[in-house]
mmCIF file of C-alpha atoms in Angstrom:
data_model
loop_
_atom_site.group_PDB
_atom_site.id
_atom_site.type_symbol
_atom_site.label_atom_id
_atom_site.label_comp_id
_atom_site.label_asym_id
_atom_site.label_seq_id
_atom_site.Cartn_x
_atom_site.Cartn_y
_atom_site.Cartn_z
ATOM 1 C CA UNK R 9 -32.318 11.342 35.503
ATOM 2 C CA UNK R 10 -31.891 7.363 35.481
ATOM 3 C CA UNK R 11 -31.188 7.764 31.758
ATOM 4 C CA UNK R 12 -28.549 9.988 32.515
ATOM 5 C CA UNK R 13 -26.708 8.033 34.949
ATOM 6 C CA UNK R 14 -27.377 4.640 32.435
ATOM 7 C CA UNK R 15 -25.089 6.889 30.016
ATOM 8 C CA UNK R 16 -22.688 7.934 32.618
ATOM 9 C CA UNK R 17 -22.330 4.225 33.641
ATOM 10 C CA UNK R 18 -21.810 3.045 30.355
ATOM 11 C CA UNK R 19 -19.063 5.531 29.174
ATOM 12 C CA UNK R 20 -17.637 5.136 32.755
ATOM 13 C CA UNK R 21 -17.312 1.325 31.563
ATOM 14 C CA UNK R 22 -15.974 2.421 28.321
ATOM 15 C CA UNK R 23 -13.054 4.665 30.302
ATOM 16 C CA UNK R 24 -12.208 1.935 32.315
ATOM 17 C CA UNK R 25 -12.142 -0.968 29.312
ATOM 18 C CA UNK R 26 -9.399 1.563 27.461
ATOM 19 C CA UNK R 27 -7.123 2.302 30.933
ATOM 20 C CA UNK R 28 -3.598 0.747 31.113
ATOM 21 C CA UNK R 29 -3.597 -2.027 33.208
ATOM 22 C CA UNK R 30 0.505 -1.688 33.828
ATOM 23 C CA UNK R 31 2.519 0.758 33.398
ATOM 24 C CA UNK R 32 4.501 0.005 31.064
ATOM 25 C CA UNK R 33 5.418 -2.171 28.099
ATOM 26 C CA UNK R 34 9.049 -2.019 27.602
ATOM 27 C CA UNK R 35 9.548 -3.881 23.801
ATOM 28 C CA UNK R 36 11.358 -7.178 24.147
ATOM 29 C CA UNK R 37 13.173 -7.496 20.919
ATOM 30 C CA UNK R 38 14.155 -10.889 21.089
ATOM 31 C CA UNK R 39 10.481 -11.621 20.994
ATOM 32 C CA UNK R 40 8.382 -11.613 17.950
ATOM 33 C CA UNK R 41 6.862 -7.984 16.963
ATOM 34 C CA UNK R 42 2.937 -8.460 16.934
ATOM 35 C CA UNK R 43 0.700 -6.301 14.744
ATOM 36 C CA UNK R 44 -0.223 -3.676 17.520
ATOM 37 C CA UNK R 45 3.221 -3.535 18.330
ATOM 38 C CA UNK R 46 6.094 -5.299 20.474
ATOM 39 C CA UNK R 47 5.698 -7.490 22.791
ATOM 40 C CA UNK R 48 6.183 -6.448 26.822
ATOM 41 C CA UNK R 49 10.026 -6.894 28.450
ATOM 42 C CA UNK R 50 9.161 -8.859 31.546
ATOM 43 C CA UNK R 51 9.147 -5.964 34.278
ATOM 44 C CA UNK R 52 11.485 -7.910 36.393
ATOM 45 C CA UNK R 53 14.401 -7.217 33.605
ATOM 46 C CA UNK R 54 13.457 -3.780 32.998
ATOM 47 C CA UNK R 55 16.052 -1.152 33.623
ATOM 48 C CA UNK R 56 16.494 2.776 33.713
ATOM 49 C CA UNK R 57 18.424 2.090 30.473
ATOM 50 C CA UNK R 58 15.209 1.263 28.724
ATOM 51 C CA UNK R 59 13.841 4.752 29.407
ATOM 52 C CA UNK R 60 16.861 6.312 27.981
ATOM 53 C CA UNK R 61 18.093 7.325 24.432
ATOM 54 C CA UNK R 62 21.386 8.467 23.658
ATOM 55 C CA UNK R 63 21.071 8.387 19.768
ATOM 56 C CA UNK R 64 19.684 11.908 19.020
ATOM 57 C CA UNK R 65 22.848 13.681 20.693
ATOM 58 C CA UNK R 66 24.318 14.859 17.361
ATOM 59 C CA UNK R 67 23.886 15.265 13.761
ATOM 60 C CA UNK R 68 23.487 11.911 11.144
ATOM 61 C CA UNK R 69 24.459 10.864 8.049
ATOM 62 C CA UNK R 70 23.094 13.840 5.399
ATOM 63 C CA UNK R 71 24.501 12.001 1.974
ATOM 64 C CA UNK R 72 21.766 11.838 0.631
ATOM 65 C CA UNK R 73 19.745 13.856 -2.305
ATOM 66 C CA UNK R 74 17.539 15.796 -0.028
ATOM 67 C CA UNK R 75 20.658 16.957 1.949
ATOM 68 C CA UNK R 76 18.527 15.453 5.363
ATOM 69 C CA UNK R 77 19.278 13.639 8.189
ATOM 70 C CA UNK R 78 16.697 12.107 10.639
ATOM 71 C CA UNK R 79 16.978 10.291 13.145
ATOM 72 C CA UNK R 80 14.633 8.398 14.823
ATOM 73 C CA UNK R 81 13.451 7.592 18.435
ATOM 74 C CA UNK R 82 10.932 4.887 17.746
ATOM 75 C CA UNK R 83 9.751 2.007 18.984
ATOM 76 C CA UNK R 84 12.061 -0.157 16.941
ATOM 77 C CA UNK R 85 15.066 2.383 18.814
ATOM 78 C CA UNK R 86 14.118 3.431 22.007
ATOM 79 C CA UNK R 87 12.139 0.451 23.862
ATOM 80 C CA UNK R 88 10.674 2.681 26.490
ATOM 81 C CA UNK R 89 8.547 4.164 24.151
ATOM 82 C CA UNK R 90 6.520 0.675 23.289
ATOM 83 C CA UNK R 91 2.868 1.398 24.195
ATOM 84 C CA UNK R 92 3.124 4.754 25.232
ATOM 85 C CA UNK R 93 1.811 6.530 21.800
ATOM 86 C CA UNK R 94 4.736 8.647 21.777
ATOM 87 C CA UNK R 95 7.954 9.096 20.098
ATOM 88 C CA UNK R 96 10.987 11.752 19.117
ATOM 89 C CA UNK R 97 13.284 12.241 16.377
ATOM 90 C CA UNK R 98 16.288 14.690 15.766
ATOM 91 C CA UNK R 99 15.756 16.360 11.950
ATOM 92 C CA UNK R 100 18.990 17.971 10.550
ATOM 93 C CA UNK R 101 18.693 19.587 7.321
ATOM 94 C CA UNK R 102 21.806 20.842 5.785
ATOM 95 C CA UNK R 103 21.937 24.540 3.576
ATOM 96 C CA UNK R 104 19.483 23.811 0.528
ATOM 97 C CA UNK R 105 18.417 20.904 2.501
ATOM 98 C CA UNK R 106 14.455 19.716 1.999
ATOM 99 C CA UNK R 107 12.316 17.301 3.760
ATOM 100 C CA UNK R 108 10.209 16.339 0.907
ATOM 101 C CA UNK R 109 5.897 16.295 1.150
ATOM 102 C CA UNK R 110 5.129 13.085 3.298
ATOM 103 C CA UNK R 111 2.982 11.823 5.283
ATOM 104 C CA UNK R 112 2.637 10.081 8.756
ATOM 105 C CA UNK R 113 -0.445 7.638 8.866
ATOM 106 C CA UNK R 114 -0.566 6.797 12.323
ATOM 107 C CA UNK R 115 0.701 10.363 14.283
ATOM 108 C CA UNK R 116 0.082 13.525 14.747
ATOM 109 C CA UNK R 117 3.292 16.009 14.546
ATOM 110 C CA UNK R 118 4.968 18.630 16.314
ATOM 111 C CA UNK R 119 8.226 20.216 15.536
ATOM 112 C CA UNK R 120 10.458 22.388 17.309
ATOM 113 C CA UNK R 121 12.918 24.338 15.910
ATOM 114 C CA UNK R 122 16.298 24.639 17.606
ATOM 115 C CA UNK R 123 18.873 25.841 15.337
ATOM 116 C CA UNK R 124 18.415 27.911 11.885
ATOM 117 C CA UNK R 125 15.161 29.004 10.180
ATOM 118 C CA UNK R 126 12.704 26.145 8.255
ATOM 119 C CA UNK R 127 9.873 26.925 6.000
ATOM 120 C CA UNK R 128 7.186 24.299 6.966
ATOM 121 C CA UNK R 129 3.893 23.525 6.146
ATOM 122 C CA UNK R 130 1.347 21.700 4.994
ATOM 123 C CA UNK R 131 -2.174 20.999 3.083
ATOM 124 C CA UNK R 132 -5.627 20.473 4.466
ATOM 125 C CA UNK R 133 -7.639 17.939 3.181
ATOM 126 C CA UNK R 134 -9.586 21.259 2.099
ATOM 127 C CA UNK R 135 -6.912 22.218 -0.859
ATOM 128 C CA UNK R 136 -5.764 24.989 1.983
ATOM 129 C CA UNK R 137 -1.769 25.258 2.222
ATOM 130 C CA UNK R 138 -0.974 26.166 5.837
ATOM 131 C CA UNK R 139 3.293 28.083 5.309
ATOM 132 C CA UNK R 140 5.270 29.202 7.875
ATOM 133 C CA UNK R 141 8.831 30.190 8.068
ATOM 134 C CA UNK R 142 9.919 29.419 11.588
ATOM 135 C CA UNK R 143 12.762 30.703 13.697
ATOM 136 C CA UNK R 144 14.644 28.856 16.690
ATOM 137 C CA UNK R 145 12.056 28.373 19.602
ATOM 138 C CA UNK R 146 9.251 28.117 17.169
ATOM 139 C CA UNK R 147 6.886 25.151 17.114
ATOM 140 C CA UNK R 148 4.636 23.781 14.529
ATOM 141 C CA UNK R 149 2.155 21.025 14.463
ATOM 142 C CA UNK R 150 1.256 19.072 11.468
ATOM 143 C CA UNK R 151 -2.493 17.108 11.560
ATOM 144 C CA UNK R 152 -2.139 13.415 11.512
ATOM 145 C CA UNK R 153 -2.212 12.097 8.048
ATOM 146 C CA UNK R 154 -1.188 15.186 5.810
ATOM 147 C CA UNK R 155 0.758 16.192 3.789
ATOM 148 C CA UNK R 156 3.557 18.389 5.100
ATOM 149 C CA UNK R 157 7.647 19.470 4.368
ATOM 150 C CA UNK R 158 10.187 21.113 5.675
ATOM 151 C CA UNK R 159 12.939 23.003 4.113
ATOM 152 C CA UNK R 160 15.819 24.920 5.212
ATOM 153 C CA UNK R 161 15.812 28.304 4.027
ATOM 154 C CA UNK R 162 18.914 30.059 5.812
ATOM 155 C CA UNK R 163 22.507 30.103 5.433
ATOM 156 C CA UNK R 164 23.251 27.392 7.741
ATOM 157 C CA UNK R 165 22.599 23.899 9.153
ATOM 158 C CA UNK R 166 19.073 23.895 10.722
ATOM 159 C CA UNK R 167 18.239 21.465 13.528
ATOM 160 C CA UNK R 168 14.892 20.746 14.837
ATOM 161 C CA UNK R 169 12.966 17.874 16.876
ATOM 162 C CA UNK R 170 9.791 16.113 16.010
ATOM 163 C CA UNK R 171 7.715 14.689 18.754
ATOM 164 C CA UNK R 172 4.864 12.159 17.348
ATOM 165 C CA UNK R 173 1.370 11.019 18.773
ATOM 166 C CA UNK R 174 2.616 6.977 18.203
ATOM 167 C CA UNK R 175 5.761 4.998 18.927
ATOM 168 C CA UNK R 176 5.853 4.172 15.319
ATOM 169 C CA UNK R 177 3.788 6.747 13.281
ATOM 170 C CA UNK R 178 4.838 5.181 9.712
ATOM 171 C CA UNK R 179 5.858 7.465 6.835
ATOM 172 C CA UNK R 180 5.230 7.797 3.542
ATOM 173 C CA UNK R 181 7.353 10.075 1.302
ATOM 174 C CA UNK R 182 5.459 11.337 -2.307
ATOM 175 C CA UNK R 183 8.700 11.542 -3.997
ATOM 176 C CA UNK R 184 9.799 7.713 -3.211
ATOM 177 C CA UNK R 185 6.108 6.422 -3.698
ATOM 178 C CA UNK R 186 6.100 8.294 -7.174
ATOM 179 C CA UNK R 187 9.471 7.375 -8.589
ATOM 180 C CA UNK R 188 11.265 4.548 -6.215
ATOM 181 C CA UNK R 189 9.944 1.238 -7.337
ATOM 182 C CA UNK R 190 8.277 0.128 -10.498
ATOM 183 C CA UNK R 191 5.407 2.114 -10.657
ATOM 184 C CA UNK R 192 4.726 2.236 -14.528
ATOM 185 C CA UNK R 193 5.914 5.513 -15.844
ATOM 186 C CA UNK R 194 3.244 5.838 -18.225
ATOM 187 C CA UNK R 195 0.809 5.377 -15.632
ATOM 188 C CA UNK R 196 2.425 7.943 -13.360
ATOM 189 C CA UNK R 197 2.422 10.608 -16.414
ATOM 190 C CA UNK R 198 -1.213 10.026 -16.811
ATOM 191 C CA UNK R 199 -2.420 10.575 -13.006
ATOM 192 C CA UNK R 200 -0.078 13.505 -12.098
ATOM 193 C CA UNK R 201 -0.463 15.109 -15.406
ATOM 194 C CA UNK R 202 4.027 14.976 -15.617
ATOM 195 C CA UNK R 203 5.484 14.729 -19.119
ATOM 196 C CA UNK R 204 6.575 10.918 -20.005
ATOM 197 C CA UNK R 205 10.239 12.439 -20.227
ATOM 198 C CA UNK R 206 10.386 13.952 -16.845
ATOM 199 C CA UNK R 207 9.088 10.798 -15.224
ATOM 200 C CA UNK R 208 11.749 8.629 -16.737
ATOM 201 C CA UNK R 209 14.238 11.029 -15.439
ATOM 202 C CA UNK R 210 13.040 11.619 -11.892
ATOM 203 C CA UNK R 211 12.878 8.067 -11.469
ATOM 204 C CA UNK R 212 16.291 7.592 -12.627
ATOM 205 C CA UNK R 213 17.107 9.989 -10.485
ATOM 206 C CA UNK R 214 15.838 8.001 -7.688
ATOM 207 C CA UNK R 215 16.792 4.300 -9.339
ATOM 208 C CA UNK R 216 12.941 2.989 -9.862
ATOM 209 C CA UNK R 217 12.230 1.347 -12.855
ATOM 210 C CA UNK R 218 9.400 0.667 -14.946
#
């Protein structure tokens, strides 16, 4: 019995070394970002305002290759979010439209689909490929740290919203880390197993160089 309690005490410690001591940490942008995050808005300046974002109430700029728009509520936009460990984002994704295999380090991900129909999915660290078309009102989560897409696979624009376990869960898209920079071509063709030609041309395509 007295070992048990010695265990409850010390995860009881534990819970109350990890609790929030305020409740909030609105980011102060005019003060410099720290490597955990931004620093706190005195609480005596904080407004409603910074609890608010108004940038997700229609559709972005989708010139781009993958026909995509996606906008963020992070931590760098929305300074309610600071601290919290969660975040939004407004995904438009125009007819032929693709969100290309990426990744988010630092977040789990859940999307909900509001307009249109998206084929999503993505791949266990177990070589398993987890599809799904979804419809409007359907909801997928993606695990934190794989490899998932989305793609729009009806007639019109599809519109859908991804909530995130972190106020800034980082991305990494395979296409740009492949072929925008100057990754060596010859290198790439020899770990993915792509012909030398159709390197060059994907990362002209997306202006890396050697």
């Amino acid at each position: 019995m007295k070992m048990i309690l010695t265990i409850f005490f010390i995860f009881s410690l534990i819970s109350i070394s990890h609790a929030s001591v305020v409740d909030f940490c609105v980011a102060d942008y005019n003060a410099p970002k720290t490597p955990v995050g931004y620093s706190c808005k005195s609480p005596e300046i904080v407004t409603v305002e910074d609890f608010v974002y108004h940038g997700l109430n229609k559709i972005g700029n989708t010139s781009n290759i993958y026909k995509v728009s996606f906008q963020p509520a992070f931590d760098e936009q929305f300074p309610g979010v600071n601290g919290l460990g969660v975040s939004i984002a407004r995904l438009d994704i125009l007819q032929g439209g693709v969100v290309p295999l990426h990744t988010h380090p630092d977040a789990s991900e859940v999307l909900l689909v509001t307009q249109g129909n998206i084929v999503a999915g993505f791949v266990s660290s177990n070589k398993v490929a987890y599809i799904k078309t979804l419809h409007k009102g359907d909801v997928m989560v993606f695990p934190q740290g794989l490899l998932h897409f989305q793609i729009n696979s009806g007639g019109n624009t599809a519109i859908a919203y991804t909530s995130h376990s972190s106020e800034n869960p980082g991305v990494q898209i395979l296409d740009l880390a492949l072929f925008r920079n100057n990754f060596p071509s010859w290198i790439i063709n020899a770990t993915t197993f792509i012909d030398y030609a159709e390197v060059k041309r994907i990362k002209a395509l997306f202006q890396g160089s050697d």
